[in-house]
Coordinates of C-alpha atoms in Angstrom, one line a residue:
M1 CA -15.5 11.2 24.4
A2 CA -17.6 8.1 23.8
E3 CA -19.6 9.7 21.8
L4 CA -17.3 10.5 19.2
L5 CA -14.9 8.0 19.2
K6 CA -18.7 6.1 18.4
M7 CA -19.1 9.2 15.3
T8 CA -15.6 7.8 14.5
L9 CA -15.4 4.2 14.8
E10 CA -18.9 4.1 11.9
D11 CA -17.4 6.9 9.3
S12 CA -14.6 5.4 9.2
A13 CA -15.6 1.2 8.3
R14 CA -18.6 2.7 6.8
L15 CA -15.7 4.6 4.0
F16 CA -13.4 1.5 4.3
C17 CA -16.0 -1.1 4.0
K18 CA -16.7 0.5 1.2
L19 CA -12.9 1.5 -0.5
V20 CA -11.3 -2.1 0.1
P21 CA -13.1 -5.1 -2.4
L22 CA -12.4 -1.4 -4.5
L23 CA -9.4 -1.5 -3.8
F24 CA -8.3 -5.7 -4.0
L25 CA -10.0 -5.2 -8.1
G26 CA -7.4 -3.6 -8.6
L27 CA -5.2 -5.0 -7.5
Y28 CA -6.3 -8.8 -7.8
V29 CA -6.3 -7.2 -11.7
A30 CA -2.9 -5.7 -11.2
E31 CA -1.1 -9.8 -10.4
I32 CA -3.0 -11.2 -13.0
A33 CA -1.2 -9.2 -15.8
Y34 CA 1.9 -8.9 -14.5
R35 CA 1.4 -13.2 -14.5
I36 CA 0.5 -13.2 -18.1
P37 CA 3.8 -13.6 -20.4
A38 CA 1.7 -11.8 -23.4
V39 CA 1.2 -8.9 -21.3
R40 CA 5.0 -8.4 -19.4
K41 CA 5.5 -8.7 -22.9
L42 CA 3.9 -4.8 -23.3
G43 CA 7.3 -4.2 -22.8
N44 CA 7.7 -3.6 -26.5
M45 CA 5.6 -0.3 -26.1
M46 CA 8.0 0.7 -24.1
R47 CA 11.4 0.7 -26.3
P48 CA 10.2 4.2 -28.2
I49 CA 10.4 5.5 -24.4
S50 CA 13.2 4.0 -23.0
S51 CA 15.3 4.6 -26.8
M52 CA 14.0 8.9 -26.2
A53 CA 16.2 8.9 -22.7
R54 CA 18.7 6.9 -24.3
L55 CA 18.5 4.3 -21.2
P56 CA 20.2 0.9 -22.1
E57 CA 18.7 -1.8 -23.1
Y58 CA 17.3 -3.1 -19.4
G59 CA 15.4 0.0 -19.7
S60 CA 12.3 -1.2 -21.8
V61 CA 12.6 -4.3 -18.6
Y62 CA 12.7 -1.8 -16.2
L63 CA 9.5 0.7 -18.0
T64 CA 7.1 -2.3 -18.5
L65 CA 8.4 -4.0 -14.7
C66 CA 6.8 -0.8 -13.7
L67 CA 3.5 -1.1 -15.2
L68 CA 2.4 -4.1 -13.4
N69 CA 4.0 -3.9 -10.4
P70 CA 7.0 -0.9 -9.7
A71 CA 7.7 -3.2 -6.2
A72 CA 9.5 -6.3 -8.1
A73 CA 11.3 -2.8 -10.6
T74 CA 12.6 -0.7 -8.4
M75 CA 14.6 -4.8 -6.8
S76 CA 16.0 -4.7 -10.7
L77 CA 17.2 -1.4 -10.5
V78 CA 18.9 -2.6 -7.0
D79 CA 19.8 -5.7 -8.8
L80 CA 21.3 -3.8 -12.1
R81 CA 23.5 -1.8 -9.9
K82 CA 25.5 -3.9 -7.5
R83 CA 25.3 -5.9 -10.7
G84 CA 27.5 -2.8 -12.3
A85 CA 25.9 -3.0 -15.2
I86 CA 23.5 0.5 -14.7
S87 CA 24.9 3.3 -13.8
D88 CA 24.0 6.0 -10.9
E89 CA 22.8 8.3 -13.5
V90 CA 20.6 5.9 -15.4
V91 CA 19.9 5.0 -12.1
I92 CA 18.2 8.7 -11.5
V93 CA 17.3 8.8 -15.1
S94 CA 15.1 5.3 -15.3
S95 CA 13.2 6.8 -12.4
L96 CA 12.1 9.9 -14.0
V97 CA 11.5 8.3 -17.3
S98 CA 8.3 6.2 -15.4
G99 CA 6.2 8.5 -14.1
F100 CA 4.0 7.4 -16.8
P101 CA 4.3 4.3 -16.2
V102 CA 3.9 3.8 -12.6
M103 CA 1.2 6.3 -12.0
I104 CA -1.1 4.6 -15.5
Y105 CA -0.1 1.3 -12.4
F106 CA -1.5 3.6 -9.4
T107 CA -4.2 5.1 -11.6
F108 CA -5.7 2.1 -12.9
F109 CA -5.1 -0.5 -10.2
A110 CA -4.7 1.7 -7.0
I111 CA -7.1 4.8 -7.0
G112 CA -9.0 4.0 -9.7
P113 CA -11.1 2.2 -9.1
V114 CA -11.8 3.8 -5.8
A115 CA -12.2 7.2 -7.7
L116 CA -15.2 6.0 -10.2
A117 CA -17.2 4.4 -7.1
M118 CA -16.8 7.8 -4.9
L119 CA -16.6 10.5 -7.4
G120 CA -18.5 8.9 -10.8
L121 CA -18.0 9.1 -13.3
Q122 CA -17.4 12.2 -14.6
V123 CA -14.8 13.4 -12.1
S124 CA -13.3 11.1 -12.4
M125 CA -11.9 10.7 -15.6
L126 CA -11.2 14.2 -15.4
Y127 CA -9.1 13.5 -12.0
I128 CA -7.4 10.5 -13.5
L129 CA -6.6 12.6 -16.4
C130 CA -4.9 14.6 -14.6
L131 CA -2.7 12.3 -12.7
L132 CA -1.9 10.8 -15.4
S133 CA -0.4 14.1 -17.0
C134 CA 1.3 14.7 -13.9
G135 CA 3.2 10.5 -14.9
L136 CA 4.0 11.9 -18.6
F137 CA 5.7 15.6 -17.1
Q138 CA 7.6 13.4 -15.1
T139 CA 8.6 11.0 -17.9
L140 CA 9.3 13.8 -20.5
M141 CA 11.3 15.4 -17.1
G142 CA 13.3 12.0 -17.4
I143 CA 13.4 11.8 -21.2
A144 CA 15.0 15.9 -21.1
T145 CA 17.7 14.9 -18.5
G146 CA 18.8 11.3 -20.0
I147 CA 19.1 13.4 -23.8
L148 CA 21.5 15.7 -21.6
L149 CA 23.7 13.1 -20.0
F150 CA 23.7 10.5 -22.1
E151 CA 25.1 9.6 -25.8
R152 CA 22.9 9.2 -28.3
I153 CA 22.6 4.8 -28.7
Q154 CA 22.5 2.2 -30.9
P155 CA 18.3 1.3 -31.6
Q156 CA 17.5 -1.8 -29.2
K157 CA 16.4 -5.3 -30.2
S158 CA 13.6 -5.9 -28.3
G159 CA 11.3 -5.4 -25.3
V160 CA 12.0 -7.6 -22.1
N161 CA 14.4 -9.8 -22.1
E162 CA 14.2 -12.0 -19.9
Q163 CA 13.4 -15.6 -19.9
V164 CA 8.7 -16.0 -19.5
K165 CA 7.0 -18.7 -18.1
Y166 CA 3.7 -19.9 -19.2
L167 CA 2.5 -21.3 -15.7
P168 CA -1.3 -23.1 -16.0
I169 CA -4.5 -20.7 -16.2
W170 CA -5.5 -22.1 -11.9
R171 CA -2.0 -21.2 -11.1
I172 CA -1.9 -17.8 -12.7
V173 CA -5.5 -17.3 -10.3
K174 CA -4.1 -18.7 -7.5
G175 CA -1.2 -17.0 -7.3
A176 CA -2.7 -13.5 -8.5
F177 CA -5.6 -13.9 -5.4
Y178 CA -2.7 -14.6 -3.0
G179 CA -0.5 -12.2 -4.2
A180 CA -3.1 -8.8 -4.1
I181 CA -4.5 -10.5 -0.6
K182 CA -0.5 -9.2 0.2
N183 CA -0.8 -6.3 -1.7
L184 CA -4.0 -5.1 0.2
R185 CA -3.2 -6.6 3.7
R186 CA 0.2 -3.5 3.6
I187 CA -2.4 -1.1 1.9
I188 CA -5.1 -1.7 5.1
Y189 CA -1.9 -1.3 6.9
V190 CA -1.9 2.3 6.3
L191 CA -5.3 2.6 5.0
A192 CA -7.2 1.3 8.3
P193 CA -5.5 4.1 10.1
I194 CA -5.9 6.6 8.0
L195 CA -9.2 6.9 7.7
F196 CA -9.9 6.4 12.0
I197 CA -7.3 9.7 12.4
V198 CA -8.9 11.7 9.0
F199 CA -12.5 11.9 11.1
F200 CA -11.5 11.7 14.5
L201 CA -9.5 15.4 13.5
T202 CA -12.6 15.6 11.4
H203 CA -15.3 15.0 13.8
S204 CA -12.9 17.0 17.0
G205 CA -12.2 19.9 15.1
M206 CA -8.6 18.7 15.8
M207 CA -8.5 19.7 11.8
A208 CA -7.5 22.9 12.2
W209 CA -3.6 22.6 12.1
L210 CA -3.9 21.0 9.1
E211 CA -7.2 23.0 8.2
K212 CA -4.8 26.2 8.7
I213 CA -2.2 24.9 6.1
A214 CA -4.6 24.2 3.4
Q215 CA -6.7 27.7 4.0
P216 CA -4.6 29.9 2.3
V217 CA -3.9 27.0 -0.7
A218 CA -7.1 27.2 -1.6
T219 CA -7.7 31.2 -0.3
F220 CA -4.5 31.2 -2.7
L221 CA -6.6 29.0 -5.9
H222 CA -9.8 31.1 -5.0
L223 CA -11.4 27.6 -4.0
P224 CA -15.3 27.9 -1.2
A225 CA -14.2 27.1 2.0
P226 CA -16.3 23.6 1.7
S227 CA -13.0 22.6 -0.1
I228 CA -10.1 23.3 3.1
E229 CA -12.1 19.9 4.5
L230 CA -10.7 18.0 1.3
I231 CA -7.5 19.7 0.8
S232 CA -6.6 19.0 4.0
T233 CA -7.9 14.8 3.8
S234 CA -6.8 14.6 0.4
A235 CA -3.2 16.4 2.2
M236 CA -3.4 12.9 5.2
N237 CA -4.1 9.9 2.2
L238 CA -5.8 10.6 -1.5
I239 CA -8.1 7.4 -1.1
A240 CA -9.7 8.7 2.0
A241 CA -9.7 12.7 0.4
C242 CA -12.1 10.0 -3.1
G243 CA -14.1 9.6 -0.1
I244 CA -15.0 12.9 1.2
G245 CA -15.6 14.5 -2.4
G246 CA -17.9 11.6 -3.3
I247 CA -19.5 12.6 -0.3
L248 CA -19.2 17.2 -1.4
L249 CA -20.2 15.5 -4.7
S250 CA -23.1 14.0 -3.4
R251 CA -24.5 17.3 -1.9
G252 CA -24.0 19.9 -4.3
I253 CA -21.2 21.4 -1.5
L254 CA -18.8 21.4 -5.1
R255 CA -18.9 21.8 -8.1
P256 CA -17.0 18.5 -10.1
V257 CA -14.0 21.2 -11.4
E258 CA -13.4 22.5 -7.3
V259 CA -13.2 18.2 -6.2
V260 CA -10.7 17.4 -8.5
I261 CA -8.3 20.9 -7.3
S262 CA -9.3 20.0 -3.8
L263 CA -7.9 16.4 -4.6
M264 CA -4.7 18.1 -6.6
A265 CA -4.1 20.4 -4.2
G266 CA -4.4 18.4 -2.1
A267 CA -1.7 16.2 -3.2
F268 CA 0.2 18.8 -3.5
I269 CA 1.4 19.1 0.1
Y270 CA 0.9 15.7 1.1
N271 CA 4.3 16.0 -1.5
L272 CA 5.8 18.2 0.5
G273 CA 6.4 16.6 3.2
E274 CA 7.1 13.0 1.4
I275 CA 10.2 13.7 1.4
L276 CA 11.4 13.0 4.9
H277 CA 9.0 10.2 5.8
T278 CA 9.3 8.3 2.1
T279 CA 10.4 9.7 -0.4
M280 CA 14.4 10.1 1.2
P281 CA 14.0 6.5 3.5
Y282 CA 12.9 4.6 0.6
N283 CA 15.3 5.3 -1.9
V284 CA 18.0 5.6 0.9
S285 CA 17.4 2.4 1.8
F286 CA 17.5 1.0 -1.5
F287 CA 20.2 3.6 -2.3
G288 CA 22.3 4.0 -0.5
L289 CA 22.8 7.9 1.2
K290 CA 24.8 9.2 -1.2
L291 CA 22.2 7.9 -4.3
G292 CA 19.6 7.6 -2.2
A293 CA 19.3 11.3 -0.9
K294 CA 20.0 12.1 -4.9
M295 CA 16.7 10.3 -6.2
A296 CA 14.6 11.5 -3.9
I297 CA 15.3 14.6 -3.7
T298 CA 14.8 14.8 -8.2
I299 CA 11.9 12.3 -7.8
W300 CA 10.3 15.5 -5.1
L301 CA 11.2 18.3 -7.8
A302 CA 9.7 16.4 -10.4
I303 CA 6.3 15.5 -8.8
G304 CA 6.1 18.8 -7.3
A305 CA 5.9 20.3 -10.7
S306 CA 3.8 18.9 -12.0
Q307 CA 1.4 18.7 -10.1
A308 CA 1.7 22.6 -9.8
L309 CA 1.5 22.0 -13.9
V310 CA -1.4 21.0 -13.6
I311 CA -3.2 23.2 -10.9
V312 CA -2.9 25.5 -13.1
I313 CA -4.4 24.2 -16.4
L314 CA -6.8 23.1 -14.2
I315 CA -7.8 27.0 -13.4
G316 CA -7.3 28.3 -16.5
L317 CA -10.3 25.4 -17.7
R318 CA -12.2 26.2 -15.1
G319 CA -14.4 28.9 -16.6
I320 CA -16.1 25.7 -18.5
A321 CA -18.9 23.9 -16.6
L322 CA -17.7 21.0 -15.7

């Protein structure tokens, strides 16, 4: 047992030390961007998406926040609903439409820096493209739902109507640093035990229960046996999976396209259970049982459908030498 714990601690600590600086860098850039008024006015770019989904004028504000701070975006929806400014249907459609902006935030400020360092440029670009495609498909679903539910509204006069405060550079840098540390701390609380569990289960052979789920998936997708470990890890944590994927790539065990398919397959498995431990509790806590349950199921189905579609596209591209 002592040797098992030693191996687990060494491997998890080694990967943890590589991941944390990269995560902090992405979060720090995001926090700086959120505090710069000129960047926040990117909401003007969100106006066409909001208009296509027939969202009210608040739509572009919400989508802008999703680009820079998804948590703040959720709270803005909560506040607007409490004040009676938007209906439950608008909340659901807004959450669907936010798929692409949220994925941009997640890709460039969280998983992107890690993927680039662990998987290399070529594989990272393919993986990032897959993630962005998932978000885009969710947004398209939201636009289609908005067109079906809402009447056409008048063109919006402006994007971000909130009053932005111009701060000195030193306050922006300082505030962003503390904001990034705060968000990083939340991630570490989840990432550290996840890494320990992944390596402990791997070294002890107890990962077999998750690999039993991953094995038929790998067989169905015609992936080689080593991909089972990567699918299993991805089903637990995408960031940890990037580290494992980088190891398999560097050793020539899996081809780049096989790594990306495995990562997406693991994410699909993760989403199957996410509704119970994350999506449902999160939305119910903010929006109440009735609306929260509707949002959770809708988002869960949209994410699953988009991931399945991307996997199908990747399988079609497998013949290309990647």
